[in-house]
Amino acid sequence: MVSISGSKKLKRQMAPQFWGIARKSGRFVVTTRPGPHKKNHAVPTAVFLRDVLKIVSTLREAKTAIYSGKVKIDGVVRKSLHHAIGLMDVVELDGMDVIYRLAPSEDRLLKPVKITESEKTKKLVRVISKTAIRGGKMQIGFHDGRSVITEEKLGVGDTCLIQIPDQKILDSVKLESGCICLVTSGANAGQTGKVESLEDGTFILPRRAVLVLGSRKIEIPTDIIMAIGREAPLIRLD
């Protein structure tokens, strides 16, 4: 019988570059299962421990750590080798003082950034959908698969600072002129700049932002940028 959630393994040659795996040390590698993040923008928990952090040397050691409940992602214990860890996720390891947040950098799509104890309960999430429900409230969907019901006036592309794991909205940043944005993928991934203006989408072009990056300006689709603050980032990202 075929698993309805797809294969649990992936050919190493087909794995995303940012996983940092050895391409010729074997034929297959564990892959992500359907979950909060897209497969090409996430890393499996086992690969994160073994190949990104390098705190274990074999898959067997990774299994022991994960199955014994030593890995917390966004404040929740995850016991799956295949759980997808993606943009802005917070990873906490039992027995270690170091806490990581995954953020894009100029040399890697997702890079573990060390954060403090006080920041591990905060996370930035980008609004990707909204639906009107009874009582004048909105159901907001975020980039990491979460959804909340709120009375706040938010639009697609805005960013919320939430408390994890209870998902309480602490603050929000609208995607508008003057806000600070982080490029989450593409050739400029990891760079931050100010939005100069927003351009409406057309039949053939997506909604775009004119972003000032240092001494240059670029026009970039709004679905690959994240508003992270007004005058300064709401949380540490480097």
PDB file of C-alpha atoms in Angstrom:
ATOM      1  CA  MET A   1       0.000   0.000   0.000  1.00  0.00           C
ATOM      2  CA  VAL A   2       1.305   3.451  -0.916  1.00  0.00           C
ATOM      3  CA  SER A   3       1.536   6.074   1.826  1.00  0.00           C
ATOM      4  CA  ILE A   4      -0.919   8.908   1.198  1.00  0.00           C
ATOM      5  CA  SER A   5       1.615  11.436   2.462  1.00  0.00           C
ATOM      6  CA  GLY A   6       4.320  10.522  -0.013  1.00  0.00           C
ATOM      7  CA  SER A   7       7.757   8.974   0.276  1.00  0.00           C
ATOM      8  CA  LYS A   8       9.850   9.279   3.438  1.00  0.00           C
ATOM      9  CA  LYS A   9      13.093   9.508   1.489  1.00  0.00           C
ATOM     10  CA  LEU A  10      14.607  11.590  -1.272  1.00  0.00           C
ATOM     11  CA  LYS A  11      17.523  11.082  -3.633  1.00  0.00           C
ATOM     12  CA  ARG A  12      20.459  13.101  -2.337  1.00  0.00           C
ATOM     13  CA  GLN A  13      21.068  14.664  -5.742  1.00  0.00           C
ATOM     14  CA  MET A  14      17.554  16.183  -5.606  1.00  0.00           C
ATOM     15  CA  ALA A  15      17.833  17.676  -2.108  1.00  0.00           C
ATOM     16  CA  PRO A  16      17.942  21.493  -1.735  1.00  0.00           C
ATOM     17  CA  GLN A  17      21.442  22.972  -1.567  1.00  0.00           C
ATOM     18  CA  PHE A  18      20.882  24.702   1.786  1.00  0.00           C
ATOM     19  CA  TRP A  19      20.522  21.329   3.557  1.00  0.00           C
ATOM     20  CA  GLY A  20      24.309  21.036   3.363  1.00  0.00           C
ATOM     21  CA  ILE A  21      24.338  17.268   2.896  1.00  0.00           C
ATOM     22  CA  ALA A  22      27.104  15.206   1.287  1.00  0.00           C
ATOM     23  CA  ARG A  23      25.854  14.290  -2.175  1.00  0.00           C
ATOM     24  CA  LYS A  24      27.823  11.077  -2.676  1.00  0.00           C
ATOM     25  CA  SER A  25      27.876   9.508   0.792  1.00  0.00           C
ATOM     26  CA  GLY A  26      24.715   7.544   0.032  1.00  0.00           C
ATOM     27  CA  ARG A  27      21.841   7.327  -2.408  1.00  0.00           C
ATOM     28  CA  PHE A  28      18.950   8.552  -0.253  1.00  0.00           C
ATOM     29  CA  VAL A  29      18.288  11.028   2.545  1.00  0.00           C
ATOM     30  CA  VAL A  30      15.214  11.510   4.757  1.00  0.00           C
ATOM     31  CA  THR A  31      12.837  14.172   3.484  1.00  0.00           C
ATOM     32  CA  THR A  32      10.136  16.429   4.894  1.00  0.00           C
ATOM     33  CA  ARG A  33       6.538  15.265   5.204  1.00  0.00           C
ATOM     34  CA  PRO A  34       3.545  17.466   4.347  1.00  0.00           C
ATOM     35  CA  GLY A  35       3.234  20.056   7.080  1.00  0.00           C
ATOM     36  CA  PRO A  36       3.755  23.724   7.904  1.00  0.00           C
ATOM     37  CA  HIS A  37       6.292  24.623   5.189  1.00  0.00           C
ATOM     38  CA  LYS A  38       6.875  23.844   1.521  1.00  0.00           C
ATOM     39  CA  LYS A  39       9.338  21.020   0.896  1.00  0.00           C
ATOM     40  CA  ASN A  40      11.855  23.195  -0.975  1.00  0.00           C
ATOM     41  CA  HIS A  41      11.821  25.832   1.773  1.00  0.00           C
ATOM     42  CA  ALA A  42      12.258  23.587   4.804  1.00  0.00           C
ATOM     43  CA  VAL A  43      14.662  21.064   6.291  1.00  0.00           C
ATOM     44  CA  PRO A  44      13.740  17.760   8.013  1.00  0.00           C
ATOM     45  CA  THR A  45      14.451  17.603  11.749  1.00  0.00           C
ATOM     46  CA  ALA A  46      16.903  14.710  11.362  1.00  0.00           C
ATOM     47  CA  VAL A  47      18.887  16.502   8.646  1.00  0.00           C
ATOM     48  CA  PHE A  48      18.884  19.694  10.719  1.00  0.00           C
ATOM     49  CA  LEU A  49      20.521  17.935  13.673  1.00  0.00           C
ATOM     50  CA  ARG A  50      23.010  15.886  11.643  1.00  0.00           C
ATOM     51  CA  ASP A  51      23.983  18.051   8.664  1.00  0.00           C
ATOM     52  CA  VAL A  52      23.129  21.647   9.615  1.00  0.00           C
ATOM     53  CA  LEU A  53      24.021  21.793  13.324  1.00  0.00           C
ATOM     54  CA  LYS A  54      26.295  18.711  13.210  1.00  0.00           C
ATOM     55  CA  ILE A  55      25.516  17.848  16.838  1.00  0.00           C
ATOM     56  CA  VAL A  56      24.993  14.187  15.906  1.00  0.00           C
ATOM     57  CA  SER A  57      27.031  12.196  13.412  1.00  0.00           C
ATOM     58  CA  THR A  58      24.576   9.522  12.243  1.00  0.00           C
ATOM     59  CA  LEU A  59      20.881   9.122  11.514  1.00  0.00           C
ATOM     60  CA  ARG A  60      20.645   6.637  14.378  1.00  0.00           C
ATOM     61  CA  GLU A  61      21.843   9.255  16.854  1.00  0.00           C
ATOM     62  CA  ALA A  62      19.360  11.754  15.401  1.00  0.00           C
ATOM     63  CA  LYS A  63      16.548   9.218  15.858  1.00  0.00           C
ATOM     64  CA  THR A  64      17.506   8.691  19.502  1.00  0.00           C
ATOM     65  CA  ALA A  65      17.431  12.426  20.230  1.00  0.00           C
ATOM     66  CA  ILE A  66      14.168  13.057  18.371  1.00  0.00           C
ATOM     67  CA  TYR A  67      12.226  10.014  19.605  1.00  0.00           C
ATOM     68  CA  SER A  68      13.212  10.745  23.212  1.00  0.00           C
ATOM     69  CA  GLY A  69      11.572  14.186  22.968  1.00  0.00           C
ATOM     70  CA  LYS A  70      14.708  16.325  23.106  1.00  0.00           C
ATOM     71  CA  VAL A  71      13.768  18.588  20.198  1.00  0.00           C
ATOM     72  CA  LYS A  72      11.266  21.432  20.553  1.00  0.00           C
ATOM     73  CA  ILE A  73      10.114  23.416  17.549  1.00  0.00           C
ATOM     74  CA  ASP A  74       8.222  26.616  18.341  1.00  0.00           C
ATOM     75  CA  GLY A  75       7.854  25.431  21.939  1.00  0.00           C
ATOM     76  CA  VAL A  76       6.299  22.062  21.031  1.00  0.00           C
ATOM     77  CA  VAL A  77       8.101  18.692  21.290  1.00  0.00           C
ATOM     78  CA  ARG A  78       8.308  17.085  17.838  1.00  0.00           C
ATOM     79  CA  LYS A  79       9.084  13.374  17.590  1.00  0.00           C
ATOM     80  CA  SER A  80       9.207  13.034  13.808  1.00  0.00           C
ATOM     81  CA  LEU A  81      12.399  12.742  11.745  1.00  0.00           C
ATOM     82  CA  HIS A  82      10.534  14.357   8.863  1.00  0.00           C
ATOM     83  CA  HIS A  83       8.957  17.394  10.530  1.00  0.00           C
ATOM     84  CA  ALA A  84       9.585  20.443   8.300  1.00  0.00           C
ATOM     85  CA  ILE A  85      11.579  23.233   9.960  1.00  0.00           C
ATOM     86  CA  GLY A  86      11.325  26.476   8.008  1.00  0.00           C
ATOM     87  CA  LEU A  87      11.419  30.253   7.968  1.00  0.00           C
ATOM     88  CA  MET A  88      11.404  31.872  11.453  1.00  0.00           C
ATOM     89  CA  ASP A  89      10.945  28.559  13.310  1.00  0.00           C
ATOM     90  CA  VAL A  90      12.537  28.409  16.771  1.00  0.00           C
ATOM     91  CA  VAL A  91      14.450  25.213  17.614  1.00  0.00           C
ATOM     92  CA  GLU A  92      15.294  24.348  21.200  1.00  0.00           C
ATOM     93  CA  LEU A  93      17.384  21.300  22.175  1.00  0.00           C
ATOM     94  CA  ASP A  94      17.045  19.687  25.582  1.00  0.00           C
ATOM     95  CA  GLY A  95      20.342  19.711  27.484  1.00  0.00           C
ATOM     96  CA  MET A  96      21.843  22.529  25.414  1.00  0.00           C
ATOM     97  CA  ASP A  97      21.893  26.232  26.276  1.00  0.00           C
ATOM     98  CA  VAL A  98      21.786  27.328  22.634  1.00  0.00           C
ATOM     99  CA  ILE A  99      18.460  28.232  20.960  1.00  0.00           C
ATOM    100  CA  TYR A 100      18.182  28.752  17.208  1.00  0.00           C
ATOM    101  CA  ARG A 101      15.896  30.661  14.866  1.00  0.00           C
ATOM    102  CA  LEU A 102      15.948  29.866  11.139  1.00  0.00           C
ATOM    103  CA  ALA A 103      16.349  32.972   8.980  1.00  0.00           C
ATOM    104  CA  PRO A 104      17.654  33.572   5.445  1.00  0.00           C
ATOM    105  CA  SER A 105      21.204  34.796   4.915  1.00  0.00           C
ATOM    106  CA  GLU A 106      23.173  35.937   1.877  1.00  0.00           C
ATOM    107  CA  ASP A 107      24.887  32.555   1.572  1.00  0.00           C
ATOM    108  CA  ARG A 108      22.069  30.238   2.685  1.00  0.00           C
ATOM    109  CA  LEU A 109      18.297  30.110   2.270  1.00  0.00           C
ATOM    110  CA  LEU A 110      17.798  29.022   5.893  1.00  0.00           C
ATOM    111  CA  LYS A 111      20.529  29.591   8.454  1.00  0.00           C
ATOM    112  CA  PRO A 112      20.318  28.847  12.203  1.00  0.00           C
ATOM    113  CA  VAL A 113      20.737  32.092  14.159  1.00  0.00           C
ATOM    114  CA  LYS A 114      21.475  31.933  17.875  1.00  0.00           C
ATOM    115  CA  ILE A 115      18.916  33.785  19.984  1.00  0.00           C
ATOM    116  CA  THR A 116      18.459  34.511  23.684  1.00  0.00           C
ATOM    117  CA  GLU A 117      16.130  32.836  26.161  1.00  0.00           C
ATOM    118  CA  SER A 118      13.840  35.878  26.146  1.00  0.00           C
ATOM    119  CA  GLU A 119      13.325  35.675  22.364  1.00  0.00           C
ATOM    120  CA  LYS A 120      12.446  31.998  22.094  1.00  0.00           C
ATOM    121  CA  THR A 121       8.750  32.678  22.762  1.00  0.00           C
ATOM    122  CA  LYS A 122       8.459  35.232  19.939  1.00  0.00           C
ATOM    123  CA  LYS A 123       8.118  34.585  16.235  1.00  0.00           C
ATOM    124  CA  LEU A 124       7.420  36.594  13.081  1.00  0.00           C
ATOM    125  CA  VAL A 125       4.770  35.151  10.777  1.00  0.00           C
ATOM    126  CA  ARG A 126       3.635  36.513   7.417  1.00  0.00           C
ATOM    127  CA  VAL A 127      -0.063  36.741   6.569  1.00  0.00           C
ATOM    128  CA  ILE A 128      -0.817  34.738   3.417  1.00  0.00           C
ATOM    129  CA  SER A 129      -4.632  34.513   3.613  1.00  0.00           C
ATOM    130  CA  LYS A 130      -7.635  36.004   5.356  1.00  0.00           C
ATOM    131  CA  THR A 131     -11.270  34.954   5.523  1.00  0.00           C
ATOM    132  CA  ALA A 132     -14.232  36.847   6.966  1.00  0.00           C
ATOM    133  CA  ILE A 133     -16.251  34.891   9.539  1.00  0.00           C
ATOM    134  CA  ARG A 134     -19.251  35.592  11.753  1.00  0.00           C
ATOM    135  CA  GLY A 135     -19.104  38.378  14.298  1.00  0.00           C
ATOM    136  CA  GLY A 136     -17.032  40.711  12.179  1.00  0.00           C
ATOM    137  CA  LYS A 137     -13.861  38.731  12.832  1.00  0.00           C
ATOM    138  CA  MET A 138     -11.220  37.455  10.438  1.00  0.00           C
ATOM    139  CA  GLN A 139      -9.485  34.103  10.210  1.00  0.00           C
ATOM    140  CA  ILE A 140      -5.861  34.830   9.358  1.00  0.00           C
ATOM    141  CA  GLY A 141      -3.560  32.224   7.788  1.00  0.00           C
ATOM    142  CA  PHE A 142       0.205  32.486   8.258  1.00  0.00           C
ATOM    143  CA  HIS A 143       3.165  31.253   6.206  1.00  0.00           C
ATOM    144  CA  ASP A 144       3.952  28.436   8.666  1.00  0.00           C
ATOM    145  CA  GLY A 145       0.526  26.817   8.478  1.00  0.00           C
ATOM    146  CA  ARG A 146      -0.926  28.494  11.576  1.00  0.00           C
ATOM    147  CA  SER A 147      -4.240  30.283  11.630  1.00  0.00           C
ATOM    148  CA  VAL A 148      -5.850  32.561  14.212  1.00  0.00           C
ATOM    149  CA  ILE A 149      -9.172  34.328  14.603  1.00  0.00           C
ATOM    150  CA  THR A 150      -8.777  38.015  15.354  1.00  0.00           C
ATOM    151  CA  GLU A 151     -10.482  41.393  15.141  1.00  0.00           C
ATOM    152  CA  GLU A 152      -7.258  43.122  14.041  1.00  0.00           C
ATOM    153  CA  LYS A 153      -7.320  44.727  10.601  1.00  0.00           C
ATOM    154  CA  LEU A 154      -4.609  42.822   8.755  1.00  0.00           C
ATOM    155  CA  GLY A 155      -3.952  42.351   5.064  1.00  0.00           C
ATOM    156  CA  VAL A 156      -2.170  39.722   3.003  1.00  0.00           C
ATOM    157  CA  GLY A 157       1.549  40.519   3.136  1.00  0.00           C
ATOM    158  CA  ASP A 158       1.454  42.027   6.634  1.00  0.00           C
ATOM    159  CA  THR A 159       3.524  40.466   9.411  1.00  0.00           C
ATOM    160  CA  CYS A 160       2.540  39.567  12.971  1.00  0.00           C
ATOM    161  CA  LEU A 161       4.780  39.087  15.984  1.00  0.00           C
ATOM    162  CA  ILE A 162       3.185  36.206  17.884  1.00  0.00           C
ATOM    163  CA  GLN A 163       3.864  34.477  21.162  1.00  0.00           C
ATOM    164  CA  ILE A 164       4.564  30.774  20.790  1.00  0.00           C
ATOM    165  CA  PRO A 165       3.233  28.226  21.314  1.00  0.00           C
ATOM    166  CA  ASP A 166      -0.110  29.853  22.286  1.00  0.00           C
ATOM    167  CA  GLN A 167      -0.236  32.065  19.125  1.00  0.00           C
ATOM    168  CA  LYS A 168      -1.159  35.308  20.861  1.00  0.00           C
ATOM    169  CA  ILE A 169      -0.590  38.322  18.570  1.00  0.00           C
ATOM    170  CA  LEU A 170       1.813  40.734  20.300  1.00  0.00           C
ATOM    171  CA  ASP A 171       2.372  43.257  17.498  1.00  0.00           C
ATOM    172  CA  SER A 172       1.930  43.656  13.764  1.00  0.00           C
ATOM    173  CA  VAL A 173       3.693  45.420  10.899  1.00  0.00           C
ATOM    174  CA  LYS A 174       1.847  46.461   7.762  1.00  0.00           C
ATOM    175  CA  LEU A 175       3.529  46.006   4.416  1.00  0.00           C
ATOM    176  CA  GLU A 176       3.607  49.643   3.337  1.00  0.00           C
ATOM    177  CA  SER A 177       5.964  52.419   2.312  1.00  0.00           C
ATOM    178  CA  GLY A 178       8.628  53.064   4.951  1.00  0.00           C
ATOM    179  CA  CYS A 179       8.593  49.661   6.637  1.00  0.00           C
ATOM    180  CA  ILE A 180      11.707  47.496   6.916  1.00  0.00           C
ATOM    181  CA  CYS A 181      11.565  44.250   4.946  1.00  0.00           C
ATOM    182  CA  LEU A 182      13.623  41.083   4.819  1.00  0.00           C
ATOM    183  CA  VAL A 183      14.101  39.267   1.502  1.00  0.00           C
ATOM    184  CA  THR A 184      13.294  35.616   2.204  1.00  0.00           C
ATOM    185  CA  SER A 185      14.421  33.942  -1.030  1.00  0.00           C
ATOM    186  CA  GLY A 186      16.036  34.589  -4.391  1.00  0.00           C
ATOM    187  CA  ALA A 187      19.337  36.244  -5.272  1.00  0.00           C
ATOM    188  CA  ASN A 188      18.930  38.905  -2.546  1.00  0.00           C
ATOM    189  CA  ALA A 189      17.888  36.500   0.237  1.00  0.00           C
ATOM    190  CA  GLY A 190      18.936  37.631   3.704  1.00  0.00           C
ATOM    191  CA  GLN A 191      19.186  41.337   2.832  1.00  0.00           C
ATOM    192  CA  THR A 192      17.047  43.974   4.520  1.00  0.00           C
ATOM    193  CA  GLY A 193      15.884  47.324   3.212  1.00  0.00           C
ATOM    194  CA  LYS A 194      13.107  49.909   3.297  1.00  0.00           C
ATOM    195  CA  VAL A 195      10.046  49.798   1.081  1.00  0.00           C
ATOM    196  CA  GLU A 196       9.889  52.912  -1.084  1.00  0.00           C
ATOM    197  CA  SER A 197       6.617  52.105  -2.796  1.00  0.00           C
ATOM    198  CA  LEU A 198       4.217  49.282  -3.656  1.00  0.00           C
ATOM    199  CA  GLU A 199       3.016  48.426  -7.159  1.00  0.00           C
ATOM    200  CA  ASP A 200      -0.320  46.708  -7.749  1.00  0.00           C
ATOM    201  CA  GLY A 201      -0.325  43.375  -9.506  1.00  0.00           C
ATOM    202  CA  THR A 202      -1.554  42.893 -13.069  1.00  0.00           C
ATOM    203  CA  PHE A 203      -2.793  39.938 -15.107  1.00  0.00           C
ATOM    204  CA  ILE A 204       0.775  38.822 -15.829  1.00  0.00           C
ATOM    205  CA  LEU A 205       2.756  40.472 -13.015  1.00  0.00           C
ATOM    206  CA  PRO A 206       2.452  39.849  -9.264  1.00  0.00           C
ATOM    207  CA  ARG A 207       2.163  42.621  -6.682  1.00  0.00           C
ATOM    208  CA  ARG A 208       5.600  44.182  -6.315  1.00  0.00           C
ATOM    209  CA  ALA A 209       7.573  46.392  -3.940  1.00  0.00           C
ATOM    210  CA  VAL A 210      10.338  48.867  -4.717  1.00  0.00           C
ATOM    211  CA  LEU A 211      12.923  48.030  -2.068  1.00  0.00           C
ATOM    212  CA  VAL A 212      15.965  50.146  -1.202  1.00  0.00           C
ATOM    213  CA  LEU A 213      18.944  47.890  -0.430  1.00  0.00           C
ATOM    214  CA  GLY A 214      21.884  50.081   0.532  1.00  0.00           C
ATOM    215  CA  SER A 215      22.826  52.155  -2.517  1.00  0.00           C
ATOM    216  CA  ARG A 216      20.558  50.356  -4.969  1.00  0.00           C
ATOM    217  CA  LYS A 217      16.859  49.857  -5.603  1.00  0.00           C
ATOM    218  CA  ILE A 218      15.188  46.681  -6.749  1.00  0.00           C
ATOM    219  CA  GLU A 219      11.650  45.753  -7.733  1.00  0.00           C
ATOM    220  CA  ILE A 220      10.697  42.490  -6.081  1.00  0.00           C
ATOM    221  CA  PRO A 221       7.510  40.386  -5.707  1.00  0.00           C
ATOM    222  CA  THR A 222       5.878  40.958  -2.323  1.00  0.00           C
ATOM    223  CA  ASP A 223       5.480  37.221  -1.724  1.00  0.00           C
ATOM    224  CA  ILE A 224       9.236  36.809  -1.163  1.00  0.00           C
ATOM    225  CA  ILE A 225       9.670  39.654   1.319  1.00  0.00           C
ATOM    226  CA  MET A 226       8.613  39.917   4.957  1.00  0.00           C
ATOM    227  CA  ALA A 227       7.943  43.144   6.856  1.00  0.00           C
ATOM    228  CA  ILE A 228      10.021  42.894  10.041  1.00  0.00           C
ATOM    229  CA  GLY A 229       9.678  46.337  11.630  1.00  0.00           C
ATOM    230  CA  ARG A 230       9.051  50.041  11.249  1.00  0.00           C
ATOM    231  CA  GLU A 231      12.315  51.669  12.371  1.00  0.00           C
ATOM    232  CA  ALA A 232      14.132  48.505  13.498  1.00  0.00           C
ATOM    233  CA  PRO A 233      13.433  44.746  13.376  1.00  0.00           C
ATOM    234  CA  LEU A 234      11.003  43.533  16.044  1.00  0.00           C
ATOM    235  CA  ILE A 235      13.277  40.565  16.812  1.00  0.00           C
ATOM    236  CA  ARG A 236      16.905  39.631  16.230  1.00  0.00           C
ATOM    237  CA  LEU A 237      17.561  37.998  12.853  1.00  0.00           C
ATOM    238  CA  ASP A 238      21.384  37.873  12.611  1.00  0.00           C
TER     239      ASP A 238
END
